PDB file of C-alpha atoms and ligand atoms in Angstrom:
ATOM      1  CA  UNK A   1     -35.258  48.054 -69.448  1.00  0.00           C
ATOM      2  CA  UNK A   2     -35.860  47.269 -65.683  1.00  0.00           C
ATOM      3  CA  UNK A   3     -32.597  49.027 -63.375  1.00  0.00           C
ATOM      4  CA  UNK A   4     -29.931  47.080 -61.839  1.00  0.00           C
ATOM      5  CA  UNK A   5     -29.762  49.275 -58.717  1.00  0.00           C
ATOM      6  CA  UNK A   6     -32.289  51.694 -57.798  1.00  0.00           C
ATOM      7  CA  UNK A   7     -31.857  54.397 -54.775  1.00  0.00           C
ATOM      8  CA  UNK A   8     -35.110  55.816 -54.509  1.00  0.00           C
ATOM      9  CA  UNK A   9     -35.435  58.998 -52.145  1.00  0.00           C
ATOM     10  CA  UNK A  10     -32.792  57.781 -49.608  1.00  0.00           C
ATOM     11  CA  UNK A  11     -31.832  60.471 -47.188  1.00  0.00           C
ATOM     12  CA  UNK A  12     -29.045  59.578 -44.315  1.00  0.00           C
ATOM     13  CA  UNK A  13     -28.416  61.446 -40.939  1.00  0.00           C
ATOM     14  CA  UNK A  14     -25.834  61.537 -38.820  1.00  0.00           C
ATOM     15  CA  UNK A  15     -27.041  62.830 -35.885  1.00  0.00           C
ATOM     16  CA  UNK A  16     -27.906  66.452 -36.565  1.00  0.00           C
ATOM     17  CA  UNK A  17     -26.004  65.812 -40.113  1.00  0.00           C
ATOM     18  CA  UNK A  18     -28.007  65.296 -43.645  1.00  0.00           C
ATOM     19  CA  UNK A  19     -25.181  63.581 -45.345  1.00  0.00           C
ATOM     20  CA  UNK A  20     -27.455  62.364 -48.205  1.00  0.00           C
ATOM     21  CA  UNK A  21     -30.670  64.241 -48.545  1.00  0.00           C
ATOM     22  CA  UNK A  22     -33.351  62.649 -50.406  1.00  0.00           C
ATOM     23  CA  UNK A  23     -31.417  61.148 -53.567  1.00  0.00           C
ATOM     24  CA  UNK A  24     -32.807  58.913 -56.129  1.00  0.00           C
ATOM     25  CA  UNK A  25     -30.914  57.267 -59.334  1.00  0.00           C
ATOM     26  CA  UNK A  26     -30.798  53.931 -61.394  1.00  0.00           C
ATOM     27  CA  UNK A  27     -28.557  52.305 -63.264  1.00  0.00           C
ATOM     28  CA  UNK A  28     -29.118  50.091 -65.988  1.00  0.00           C
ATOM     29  CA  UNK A  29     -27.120  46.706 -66.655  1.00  0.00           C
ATOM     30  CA  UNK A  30     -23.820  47.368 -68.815  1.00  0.00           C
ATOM     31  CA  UNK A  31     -24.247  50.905 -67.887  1.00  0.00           C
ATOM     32  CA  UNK A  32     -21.473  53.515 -66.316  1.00  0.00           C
ATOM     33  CA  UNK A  33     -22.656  55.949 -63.951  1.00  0.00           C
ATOM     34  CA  UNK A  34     -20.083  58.508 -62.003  1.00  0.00           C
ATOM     35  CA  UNK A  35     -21.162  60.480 -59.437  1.00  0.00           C
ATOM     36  CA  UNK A  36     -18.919  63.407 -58.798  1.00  0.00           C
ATOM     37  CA  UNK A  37     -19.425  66.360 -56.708  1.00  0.00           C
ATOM     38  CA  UNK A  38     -17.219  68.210 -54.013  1.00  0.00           C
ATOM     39  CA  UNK A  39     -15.619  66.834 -50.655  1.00  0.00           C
ATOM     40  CA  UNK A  40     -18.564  65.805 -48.012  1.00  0.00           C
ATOM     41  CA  UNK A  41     -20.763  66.082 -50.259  1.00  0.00           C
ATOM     42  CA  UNK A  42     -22.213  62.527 -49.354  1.00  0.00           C
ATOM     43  CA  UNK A  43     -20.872  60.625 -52.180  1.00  0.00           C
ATOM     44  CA  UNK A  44     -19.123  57.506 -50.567  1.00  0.00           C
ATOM     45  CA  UNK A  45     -21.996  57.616 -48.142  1.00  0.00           C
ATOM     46  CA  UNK A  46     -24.142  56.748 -51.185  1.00  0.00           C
ATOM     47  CA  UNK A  47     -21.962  53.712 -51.397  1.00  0.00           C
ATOM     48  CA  UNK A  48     -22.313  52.665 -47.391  1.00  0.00           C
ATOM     49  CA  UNK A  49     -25.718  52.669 -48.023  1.00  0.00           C
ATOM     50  CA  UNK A  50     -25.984  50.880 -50.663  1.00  0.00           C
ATOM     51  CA  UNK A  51     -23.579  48.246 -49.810  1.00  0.00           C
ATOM     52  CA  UNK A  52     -25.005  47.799 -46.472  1.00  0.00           C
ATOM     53  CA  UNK A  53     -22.940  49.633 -43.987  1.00  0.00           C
ATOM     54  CA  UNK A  54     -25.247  51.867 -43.407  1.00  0.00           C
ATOM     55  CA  UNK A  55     -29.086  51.730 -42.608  1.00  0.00           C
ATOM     56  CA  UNK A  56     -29.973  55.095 -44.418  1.00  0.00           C
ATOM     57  CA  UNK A  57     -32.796  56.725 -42.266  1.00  0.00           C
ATOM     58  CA  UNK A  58     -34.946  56.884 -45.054  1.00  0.00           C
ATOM     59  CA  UNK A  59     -35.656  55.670 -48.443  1.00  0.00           C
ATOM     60  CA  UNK A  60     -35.194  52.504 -50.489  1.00  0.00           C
ATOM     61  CA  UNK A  61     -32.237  50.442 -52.645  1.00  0.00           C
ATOM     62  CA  UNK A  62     -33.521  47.859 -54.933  1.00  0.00           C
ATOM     63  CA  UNK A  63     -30.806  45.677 -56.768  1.00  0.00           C
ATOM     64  CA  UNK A  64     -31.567  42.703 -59.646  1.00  0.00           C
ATOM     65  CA  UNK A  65     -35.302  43.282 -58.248  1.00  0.00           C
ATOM     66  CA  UNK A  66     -35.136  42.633 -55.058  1.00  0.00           C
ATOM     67  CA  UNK A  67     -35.127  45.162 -52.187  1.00  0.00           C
ATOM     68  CA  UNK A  68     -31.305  45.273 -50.241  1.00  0.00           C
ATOM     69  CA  UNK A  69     -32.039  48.614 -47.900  1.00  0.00           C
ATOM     70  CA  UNK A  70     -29.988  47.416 -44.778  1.00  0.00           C
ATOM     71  CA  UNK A  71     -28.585  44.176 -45.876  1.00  0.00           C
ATOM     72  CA  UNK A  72     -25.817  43.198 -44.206  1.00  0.00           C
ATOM     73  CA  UNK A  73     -22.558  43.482 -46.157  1.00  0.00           C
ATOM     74  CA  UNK A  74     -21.816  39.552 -46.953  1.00  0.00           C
ATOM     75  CA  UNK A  75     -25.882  39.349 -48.489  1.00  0.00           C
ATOM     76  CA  UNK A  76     -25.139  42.527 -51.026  1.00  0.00           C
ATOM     77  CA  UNK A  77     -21.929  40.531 -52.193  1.00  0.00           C
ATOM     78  CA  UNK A  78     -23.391  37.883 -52.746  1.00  0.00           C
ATOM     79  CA  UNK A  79     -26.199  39.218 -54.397  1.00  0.00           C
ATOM     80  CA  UNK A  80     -23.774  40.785 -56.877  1.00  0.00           C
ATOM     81  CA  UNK A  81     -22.518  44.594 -55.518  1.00  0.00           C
ATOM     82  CA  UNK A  82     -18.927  45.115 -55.512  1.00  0.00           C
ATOM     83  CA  UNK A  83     -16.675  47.755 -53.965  1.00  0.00           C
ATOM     84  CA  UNK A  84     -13.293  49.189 -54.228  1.00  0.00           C
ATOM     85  CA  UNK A  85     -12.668  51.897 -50.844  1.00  0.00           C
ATOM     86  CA  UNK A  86     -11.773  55.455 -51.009  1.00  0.00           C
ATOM     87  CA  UNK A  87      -8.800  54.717 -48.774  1.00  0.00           C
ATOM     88  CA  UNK A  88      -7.135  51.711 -49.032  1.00  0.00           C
ATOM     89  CA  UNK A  89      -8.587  48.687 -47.230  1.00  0.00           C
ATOM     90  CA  UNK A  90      -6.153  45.657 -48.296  1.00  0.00           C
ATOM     91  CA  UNK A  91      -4.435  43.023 -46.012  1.00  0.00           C
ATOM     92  CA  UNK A  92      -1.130  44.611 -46.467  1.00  0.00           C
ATOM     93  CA  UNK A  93       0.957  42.117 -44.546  1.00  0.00           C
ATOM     94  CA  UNK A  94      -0.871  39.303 -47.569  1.00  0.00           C
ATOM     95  CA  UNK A  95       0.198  38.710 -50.665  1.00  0.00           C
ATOM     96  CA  UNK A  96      -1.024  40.037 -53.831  1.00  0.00           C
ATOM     97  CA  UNK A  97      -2.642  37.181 -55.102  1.00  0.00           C
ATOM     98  CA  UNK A  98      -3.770  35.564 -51.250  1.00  0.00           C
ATOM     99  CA  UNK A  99      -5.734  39.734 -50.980  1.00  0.00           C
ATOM    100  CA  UNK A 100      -7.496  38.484 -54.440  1.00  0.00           C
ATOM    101  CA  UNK A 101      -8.622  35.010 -53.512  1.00  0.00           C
ATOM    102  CA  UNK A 102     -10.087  36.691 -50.166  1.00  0.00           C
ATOM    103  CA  UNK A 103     -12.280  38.526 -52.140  1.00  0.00           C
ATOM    104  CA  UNK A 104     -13.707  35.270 -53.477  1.00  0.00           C
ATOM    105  CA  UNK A 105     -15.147  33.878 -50.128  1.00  0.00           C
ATOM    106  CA  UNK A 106     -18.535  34.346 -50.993  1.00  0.00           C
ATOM    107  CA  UNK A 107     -17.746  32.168 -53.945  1.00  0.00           C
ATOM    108  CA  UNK A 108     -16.106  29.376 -52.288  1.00  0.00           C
ATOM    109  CA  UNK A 109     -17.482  26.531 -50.028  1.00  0.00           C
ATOM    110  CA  UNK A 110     -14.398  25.357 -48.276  1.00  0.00           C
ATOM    111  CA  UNK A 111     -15.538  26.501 -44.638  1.00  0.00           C
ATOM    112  CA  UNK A 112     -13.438  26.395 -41.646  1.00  0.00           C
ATOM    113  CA  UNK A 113     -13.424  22.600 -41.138  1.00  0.00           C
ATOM    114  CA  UNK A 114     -12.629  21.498 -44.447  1.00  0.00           C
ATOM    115  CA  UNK A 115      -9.582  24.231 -44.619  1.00  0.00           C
ATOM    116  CA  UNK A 116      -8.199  22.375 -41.995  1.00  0.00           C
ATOM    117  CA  UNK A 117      -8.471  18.786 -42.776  1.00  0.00           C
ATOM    118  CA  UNK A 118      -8.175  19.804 -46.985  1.00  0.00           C
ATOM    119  CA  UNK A 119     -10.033  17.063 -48.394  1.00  0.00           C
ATOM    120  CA  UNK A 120      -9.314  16.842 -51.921  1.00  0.00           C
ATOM    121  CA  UNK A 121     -12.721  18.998 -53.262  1.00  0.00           C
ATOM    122  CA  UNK A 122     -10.903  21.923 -50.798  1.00  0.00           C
ATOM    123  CA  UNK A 123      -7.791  21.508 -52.384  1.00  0.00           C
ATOM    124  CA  UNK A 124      -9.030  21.696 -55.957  1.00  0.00           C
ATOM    125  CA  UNK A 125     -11.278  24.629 -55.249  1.00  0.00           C
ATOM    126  CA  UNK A 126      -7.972  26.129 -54.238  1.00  0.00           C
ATOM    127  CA  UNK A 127      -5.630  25.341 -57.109  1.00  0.00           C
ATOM    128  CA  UNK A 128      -9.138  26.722 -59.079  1.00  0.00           C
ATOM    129  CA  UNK A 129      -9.028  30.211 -56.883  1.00  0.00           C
ATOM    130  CA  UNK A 130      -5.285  30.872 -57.722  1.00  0.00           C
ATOM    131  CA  UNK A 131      -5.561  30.225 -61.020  1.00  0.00           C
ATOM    132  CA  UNK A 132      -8.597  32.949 -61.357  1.00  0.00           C
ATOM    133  CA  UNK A 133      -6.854  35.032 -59.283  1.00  0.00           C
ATOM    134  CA  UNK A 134      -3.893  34.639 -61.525  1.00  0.00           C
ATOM    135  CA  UNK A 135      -6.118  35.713 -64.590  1.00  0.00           C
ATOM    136  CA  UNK A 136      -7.816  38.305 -62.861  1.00  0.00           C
ATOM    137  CA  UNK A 137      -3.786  40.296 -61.637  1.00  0.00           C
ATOM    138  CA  UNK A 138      -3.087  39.215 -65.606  1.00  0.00           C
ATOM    139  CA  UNK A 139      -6.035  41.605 -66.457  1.00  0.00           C
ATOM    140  CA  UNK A 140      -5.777  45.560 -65.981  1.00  0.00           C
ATOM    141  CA  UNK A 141      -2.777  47.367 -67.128  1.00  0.00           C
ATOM    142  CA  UNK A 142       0.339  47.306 -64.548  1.00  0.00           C
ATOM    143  CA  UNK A 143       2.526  44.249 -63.517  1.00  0.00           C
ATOM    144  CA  UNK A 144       0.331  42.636 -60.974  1.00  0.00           C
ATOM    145  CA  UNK A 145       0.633  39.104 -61.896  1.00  0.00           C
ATOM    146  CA  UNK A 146       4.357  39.756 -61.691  1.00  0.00           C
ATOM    147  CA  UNK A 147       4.235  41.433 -58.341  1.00  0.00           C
ATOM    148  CA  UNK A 148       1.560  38.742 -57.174  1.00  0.00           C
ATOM    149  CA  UNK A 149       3.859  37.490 -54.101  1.00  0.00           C
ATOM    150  CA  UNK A 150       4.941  40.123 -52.890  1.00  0.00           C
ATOM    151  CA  UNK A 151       2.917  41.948 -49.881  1.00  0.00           C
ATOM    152  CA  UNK A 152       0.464  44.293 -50.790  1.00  0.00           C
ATOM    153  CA  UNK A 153       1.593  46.421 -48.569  1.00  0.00           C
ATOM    154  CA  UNK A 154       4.496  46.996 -50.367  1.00  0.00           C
ATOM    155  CA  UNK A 155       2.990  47.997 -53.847  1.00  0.00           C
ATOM    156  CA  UNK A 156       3.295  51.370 -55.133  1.00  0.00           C
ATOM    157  CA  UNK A 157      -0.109  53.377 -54.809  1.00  0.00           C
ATOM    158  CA  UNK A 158      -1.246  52.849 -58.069  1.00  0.00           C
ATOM    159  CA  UNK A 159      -0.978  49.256 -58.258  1.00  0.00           C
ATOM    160  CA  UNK A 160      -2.626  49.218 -54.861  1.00  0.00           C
ATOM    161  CA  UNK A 161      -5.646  50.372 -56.473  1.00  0.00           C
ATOM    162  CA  UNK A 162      -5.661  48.169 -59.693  1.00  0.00           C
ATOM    163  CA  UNK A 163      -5.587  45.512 -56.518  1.00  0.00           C
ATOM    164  CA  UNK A 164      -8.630  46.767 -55.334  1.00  0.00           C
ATOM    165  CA  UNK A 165     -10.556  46.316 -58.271  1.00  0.00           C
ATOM    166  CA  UNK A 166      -8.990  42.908 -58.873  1.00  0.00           C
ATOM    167  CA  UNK A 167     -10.341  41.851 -55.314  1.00  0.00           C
ATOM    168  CA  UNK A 168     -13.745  43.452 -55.972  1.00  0.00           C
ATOM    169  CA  UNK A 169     -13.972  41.681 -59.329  1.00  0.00           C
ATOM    170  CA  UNK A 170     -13.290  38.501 -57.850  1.00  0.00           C
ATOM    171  CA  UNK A 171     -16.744  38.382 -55.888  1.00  0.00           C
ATOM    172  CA  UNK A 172     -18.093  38.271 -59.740  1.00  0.00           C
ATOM    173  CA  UNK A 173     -20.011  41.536 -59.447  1.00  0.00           C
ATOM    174  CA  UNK A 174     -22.860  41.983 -61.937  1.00  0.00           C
ATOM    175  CA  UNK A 175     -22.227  46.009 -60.357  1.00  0.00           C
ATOM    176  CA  UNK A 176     -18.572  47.214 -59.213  1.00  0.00           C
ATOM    177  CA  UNK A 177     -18.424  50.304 -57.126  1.00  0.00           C
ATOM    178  CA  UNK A 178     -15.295  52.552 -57.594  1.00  0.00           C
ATOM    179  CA  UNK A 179     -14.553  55.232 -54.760  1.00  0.00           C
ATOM    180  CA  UNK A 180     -11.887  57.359 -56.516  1.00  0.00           C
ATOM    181  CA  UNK A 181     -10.154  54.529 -58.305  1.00  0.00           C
ATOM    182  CA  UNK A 182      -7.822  57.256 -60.074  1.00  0.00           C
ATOM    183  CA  UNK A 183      -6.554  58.849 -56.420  1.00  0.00           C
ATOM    184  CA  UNK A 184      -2.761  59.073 -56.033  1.00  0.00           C
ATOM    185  CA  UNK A 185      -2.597  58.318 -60.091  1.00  0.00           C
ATOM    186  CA  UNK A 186      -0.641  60.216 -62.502  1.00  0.00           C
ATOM    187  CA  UNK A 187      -1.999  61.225 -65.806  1.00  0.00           C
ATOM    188  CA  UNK A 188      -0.656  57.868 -67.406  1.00  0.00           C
ATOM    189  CA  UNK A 189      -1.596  55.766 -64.805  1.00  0.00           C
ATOM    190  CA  UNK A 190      -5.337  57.397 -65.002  1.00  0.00           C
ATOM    191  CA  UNK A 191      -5.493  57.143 -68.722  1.00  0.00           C
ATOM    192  CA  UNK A 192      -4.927  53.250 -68.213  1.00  0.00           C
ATOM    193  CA  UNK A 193      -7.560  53.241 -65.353  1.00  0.00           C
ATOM    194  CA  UNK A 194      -9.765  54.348 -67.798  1.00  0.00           C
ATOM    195  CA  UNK A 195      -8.647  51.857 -70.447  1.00  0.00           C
ATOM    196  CA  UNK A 196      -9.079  49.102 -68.062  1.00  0.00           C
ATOM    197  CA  UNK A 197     -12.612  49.891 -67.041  1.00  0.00           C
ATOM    198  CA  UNK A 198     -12.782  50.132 -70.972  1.00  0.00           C
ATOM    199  CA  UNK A 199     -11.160  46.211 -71.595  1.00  0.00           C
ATOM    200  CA  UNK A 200     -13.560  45.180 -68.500  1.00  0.00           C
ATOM    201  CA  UNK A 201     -16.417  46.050 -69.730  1.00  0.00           C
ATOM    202  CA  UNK A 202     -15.548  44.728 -73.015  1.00  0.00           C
ATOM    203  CA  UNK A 203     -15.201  41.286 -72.008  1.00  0.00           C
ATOM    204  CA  UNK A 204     -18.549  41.879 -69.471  1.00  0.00           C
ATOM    205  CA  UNK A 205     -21.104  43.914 -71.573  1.00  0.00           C
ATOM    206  CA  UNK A 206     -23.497  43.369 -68.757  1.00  0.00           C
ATOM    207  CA  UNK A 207     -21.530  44.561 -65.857  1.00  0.00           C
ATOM    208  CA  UNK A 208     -22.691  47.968 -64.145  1.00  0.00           C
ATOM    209  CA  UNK A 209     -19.924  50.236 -62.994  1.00  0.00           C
ATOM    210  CA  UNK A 210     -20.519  53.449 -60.485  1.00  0.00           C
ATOM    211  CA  UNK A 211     -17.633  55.684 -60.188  1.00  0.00           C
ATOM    212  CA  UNK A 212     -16.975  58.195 -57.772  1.00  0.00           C
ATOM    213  CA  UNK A 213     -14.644  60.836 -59.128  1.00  0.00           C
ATOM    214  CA  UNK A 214     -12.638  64.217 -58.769  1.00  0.00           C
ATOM    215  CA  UNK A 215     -10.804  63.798 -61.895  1.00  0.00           C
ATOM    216  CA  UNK A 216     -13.042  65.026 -64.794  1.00  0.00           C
ATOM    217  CA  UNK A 217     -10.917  63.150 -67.312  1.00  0.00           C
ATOM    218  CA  UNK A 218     -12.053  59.785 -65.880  1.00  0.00           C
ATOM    219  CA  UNK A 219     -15.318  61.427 -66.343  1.00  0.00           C
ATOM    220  CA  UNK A 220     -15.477  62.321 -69.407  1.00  0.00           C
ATOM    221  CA  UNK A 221     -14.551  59.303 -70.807  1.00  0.00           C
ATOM    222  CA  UNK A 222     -17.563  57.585 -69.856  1.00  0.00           C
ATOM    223  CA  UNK A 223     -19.977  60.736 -70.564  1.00  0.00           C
ATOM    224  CA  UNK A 224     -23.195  58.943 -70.722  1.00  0.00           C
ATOM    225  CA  UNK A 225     -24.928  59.127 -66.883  1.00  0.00           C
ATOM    226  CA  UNK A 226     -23.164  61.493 -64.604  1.00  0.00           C
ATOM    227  CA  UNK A 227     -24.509  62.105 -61.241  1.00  0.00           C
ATOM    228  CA  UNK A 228     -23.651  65.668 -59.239  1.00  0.00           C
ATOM    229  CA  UNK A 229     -24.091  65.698 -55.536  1.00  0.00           C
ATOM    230  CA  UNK A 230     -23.394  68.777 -53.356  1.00  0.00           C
ATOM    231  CA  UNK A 231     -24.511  69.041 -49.312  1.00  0.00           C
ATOM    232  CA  UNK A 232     -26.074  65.633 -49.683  1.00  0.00           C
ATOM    233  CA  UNK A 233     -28.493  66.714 -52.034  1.00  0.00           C
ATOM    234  CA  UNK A 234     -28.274  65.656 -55.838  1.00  0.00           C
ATOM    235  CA  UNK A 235     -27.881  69.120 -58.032  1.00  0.00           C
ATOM    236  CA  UNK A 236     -27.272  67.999 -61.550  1.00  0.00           C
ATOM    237  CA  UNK A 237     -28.063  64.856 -63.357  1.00  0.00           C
ATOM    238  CA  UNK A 238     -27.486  63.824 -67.224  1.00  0.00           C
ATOM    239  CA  UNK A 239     -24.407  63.379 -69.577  1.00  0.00           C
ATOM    240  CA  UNK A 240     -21.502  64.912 -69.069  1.00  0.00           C
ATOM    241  CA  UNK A 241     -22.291  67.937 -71.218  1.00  0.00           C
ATOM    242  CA  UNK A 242     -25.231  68.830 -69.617  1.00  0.00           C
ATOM    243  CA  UNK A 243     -24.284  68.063 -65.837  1.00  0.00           C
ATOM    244  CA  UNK A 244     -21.239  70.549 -66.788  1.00  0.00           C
ATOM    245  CA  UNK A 245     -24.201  73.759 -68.335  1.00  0.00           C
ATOM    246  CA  UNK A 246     -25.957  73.291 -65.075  1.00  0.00           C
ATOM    247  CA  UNK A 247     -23.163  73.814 -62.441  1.00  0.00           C
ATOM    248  CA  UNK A 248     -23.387  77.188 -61.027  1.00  0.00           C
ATOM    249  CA  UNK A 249     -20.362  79.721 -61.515  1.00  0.00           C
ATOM    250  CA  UNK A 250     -16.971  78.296 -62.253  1.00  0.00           C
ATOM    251  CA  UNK A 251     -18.823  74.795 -64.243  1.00  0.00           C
ATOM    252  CA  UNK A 252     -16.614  71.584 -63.509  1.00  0.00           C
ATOM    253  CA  UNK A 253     -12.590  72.622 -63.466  1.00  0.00           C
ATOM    254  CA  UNK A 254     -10.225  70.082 -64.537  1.00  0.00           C
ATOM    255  CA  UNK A 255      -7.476  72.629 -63.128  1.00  0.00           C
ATOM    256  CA  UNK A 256      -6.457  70.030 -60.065  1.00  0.00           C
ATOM    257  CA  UNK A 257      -8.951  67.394 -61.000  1.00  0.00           C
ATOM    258  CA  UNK A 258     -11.659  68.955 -58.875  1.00  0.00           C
ATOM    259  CA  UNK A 259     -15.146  69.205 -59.480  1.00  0.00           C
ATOM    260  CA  UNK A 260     -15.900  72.873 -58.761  1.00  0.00           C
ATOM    261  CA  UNK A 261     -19.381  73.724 -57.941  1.00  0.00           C
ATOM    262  CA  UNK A 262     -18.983  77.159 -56.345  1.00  0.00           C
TER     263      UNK A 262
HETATM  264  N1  ATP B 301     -20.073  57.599 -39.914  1.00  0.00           N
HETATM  265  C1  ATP B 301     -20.260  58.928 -39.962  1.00  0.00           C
HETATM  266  N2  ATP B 301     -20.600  59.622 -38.860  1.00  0.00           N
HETATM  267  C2  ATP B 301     -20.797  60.962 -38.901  1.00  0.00           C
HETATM  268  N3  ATP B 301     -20.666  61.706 -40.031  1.00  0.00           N
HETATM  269  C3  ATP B 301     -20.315  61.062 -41.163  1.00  0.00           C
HETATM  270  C4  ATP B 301     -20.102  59.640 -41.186  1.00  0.00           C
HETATM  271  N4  ATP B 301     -19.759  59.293 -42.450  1.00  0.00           N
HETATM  272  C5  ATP B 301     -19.770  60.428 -43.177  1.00  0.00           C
HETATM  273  N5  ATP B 301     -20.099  61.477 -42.400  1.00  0.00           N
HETATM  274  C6  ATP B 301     -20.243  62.875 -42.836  1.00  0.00           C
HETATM  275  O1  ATP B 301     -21.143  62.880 -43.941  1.00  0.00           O
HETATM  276  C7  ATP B 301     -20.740  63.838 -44.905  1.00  0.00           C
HETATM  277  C8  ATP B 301     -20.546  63.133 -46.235  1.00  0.00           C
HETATM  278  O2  ATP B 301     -19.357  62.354 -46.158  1.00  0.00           O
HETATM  279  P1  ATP B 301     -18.854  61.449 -47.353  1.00  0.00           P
HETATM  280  O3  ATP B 301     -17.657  60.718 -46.863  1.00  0.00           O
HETATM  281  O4  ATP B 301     -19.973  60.656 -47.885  1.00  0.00           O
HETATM  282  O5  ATP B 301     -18.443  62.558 -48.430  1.00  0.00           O
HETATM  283  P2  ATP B 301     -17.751  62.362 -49.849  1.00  0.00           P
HETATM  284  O6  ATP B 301     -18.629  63.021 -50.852  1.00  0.00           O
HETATM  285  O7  ATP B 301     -17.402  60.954 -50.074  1.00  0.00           O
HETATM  286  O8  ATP B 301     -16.447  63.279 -49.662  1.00  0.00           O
HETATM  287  P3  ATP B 301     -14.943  63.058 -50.224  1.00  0.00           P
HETATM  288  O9  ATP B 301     -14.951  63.570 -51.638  1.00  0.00           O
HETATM  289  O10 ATP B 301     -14.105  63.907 -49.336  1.00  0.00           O
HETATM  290  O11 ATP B 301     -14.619  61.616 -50.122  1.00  0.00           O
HETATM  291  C9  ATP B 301     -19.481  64.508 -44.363  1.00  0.00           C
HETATM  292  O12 ATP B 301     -19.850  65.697 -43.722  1.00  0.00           O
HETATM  293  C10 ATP B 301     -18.947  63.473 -43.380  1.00  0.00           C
HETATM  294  O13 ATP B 301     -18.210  64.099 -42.351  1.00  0.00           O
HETATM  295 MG1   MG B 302     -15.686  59.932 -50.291  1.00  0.00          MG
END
């Protein structure tokens, strides 16, 4: 089977800084991959370049067979990548459901003109956006749909991120990109993290998911392909098992969540 995404030998530099040195890896459609590895290590850099923030100094992304090195943001959406952020990036002052129907725009064809004068194609692609926003709050565990008018701003952490994936999965991703979904969770709210990535993929066998993660229980429930990066530079690659034999002195800790590679 051909790869979804494909990094091949990308190396970034900030300056005088190697943030990601060299890395390669695939995934394959339906697939889980999580990349774990310490803090700095270049993980969520990883996802700037592949999602077009960044222009990575060298090295090439290839996504659904078509090469996306440097695309600008909007063109990787709507070729199919989708991203949650490590640190929150909703509209908080929005509601819950308008911060999901945002994340649709490169769905939609209602520009700036038709918004205003809302000829009646605008103003059923509307009533068709809320309602698959509505589904899409309905989906992961949590009251969302329930919550949906209230500002985002105002929703407790861990329904902020269960927002964040509802945004990024209303771009209809063929590949979802998770920076540390499970930060600020507790140990219930992670489990049903985990159980909604589960029920998502579920109802999309062919969606690709790439999770960043300190918690190793997040990672070991989808054991398959786990990635290890440390100083940029990918150290450890395989399932869980054998990413764990090959970390030096200490192996992965779940004491605090934390990867520890040292
Ligand atoms: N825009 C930037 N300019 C300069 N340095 C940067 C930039 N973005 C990231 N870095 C540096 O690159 C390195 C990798 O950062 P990155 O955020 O990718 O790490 P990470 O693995 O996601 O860490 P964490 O687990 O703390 O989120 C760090 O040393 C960081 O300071
Ligand atoms: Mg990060």
């Amino acid at each position: 089977m051909s790869a979804l995404l494909k990094v091949e030998n990308v190396t970034m530099r900030f300056g005088g800084l190697v943030a990601i040195n060299d890395v390669s890896l695939s995934i394959d459609k339906g697939a889980v991959l999580a990349v774990i590895g310490p803090n700095g290590a270049g993980k969520s850099t990883l996802f700037n370049v592949v999602t077009g923030v960044y222009l990575p100094t060298s090295g090439r992304v290839t996504f659904d067979g078509a090469e996306i090195t440097g695309r600008p943001s909007y063109d990787v959406v709507d070729r199919g990548i989708a991203r949650t952020f490590q640190s929150s990036r909703l509209f908080s002052d929005l509601s819950v459901l308008d911060n999901v129907i945002i994340g649709m725009h490169t769905r939609t064809k209602t520009g700036v003109l038709r918004a205003l004068f809302r000829p009646r194609s605008s103003r059923r692609e509307m009533a068709a956006c809320v309602e698959r926003a509505e589904r899409l709050l309905k989906l992961g565990s949590g009251d969302l749909f329930e919550q949906r008018y209230r500002p985002a701003g105002t929703l407790a952490q861990a329904d902020r991120r269960r927002l964040e994936i509802a945004r990024a999965l209303a771009s209809q991703p063929k590949l979802l990109l998770l920076d540390e979904p499970s930060v600020g969770m507790d140990d219930v709210e992670t489990d049903a993290l985990v159980a909604d990535i589960e029920r998502l993929r579920a109802d999309n066998p062919e969606l690709s998911v790439v999770l960043i993660e300190h918690d190793m229980r997040v990672v070991e429930a989808f054991p398959h392909h786990v990635t290890c990066i440390d100083y940029g530079s990918k150290i450890a690659e395989g399932d869980f098992a054998a990413v764990r034999r090959s970390a030096r002195p200490g192996g992965l800790s779940r004491e605090g969540g934390r990867p520890c590679l040292s």
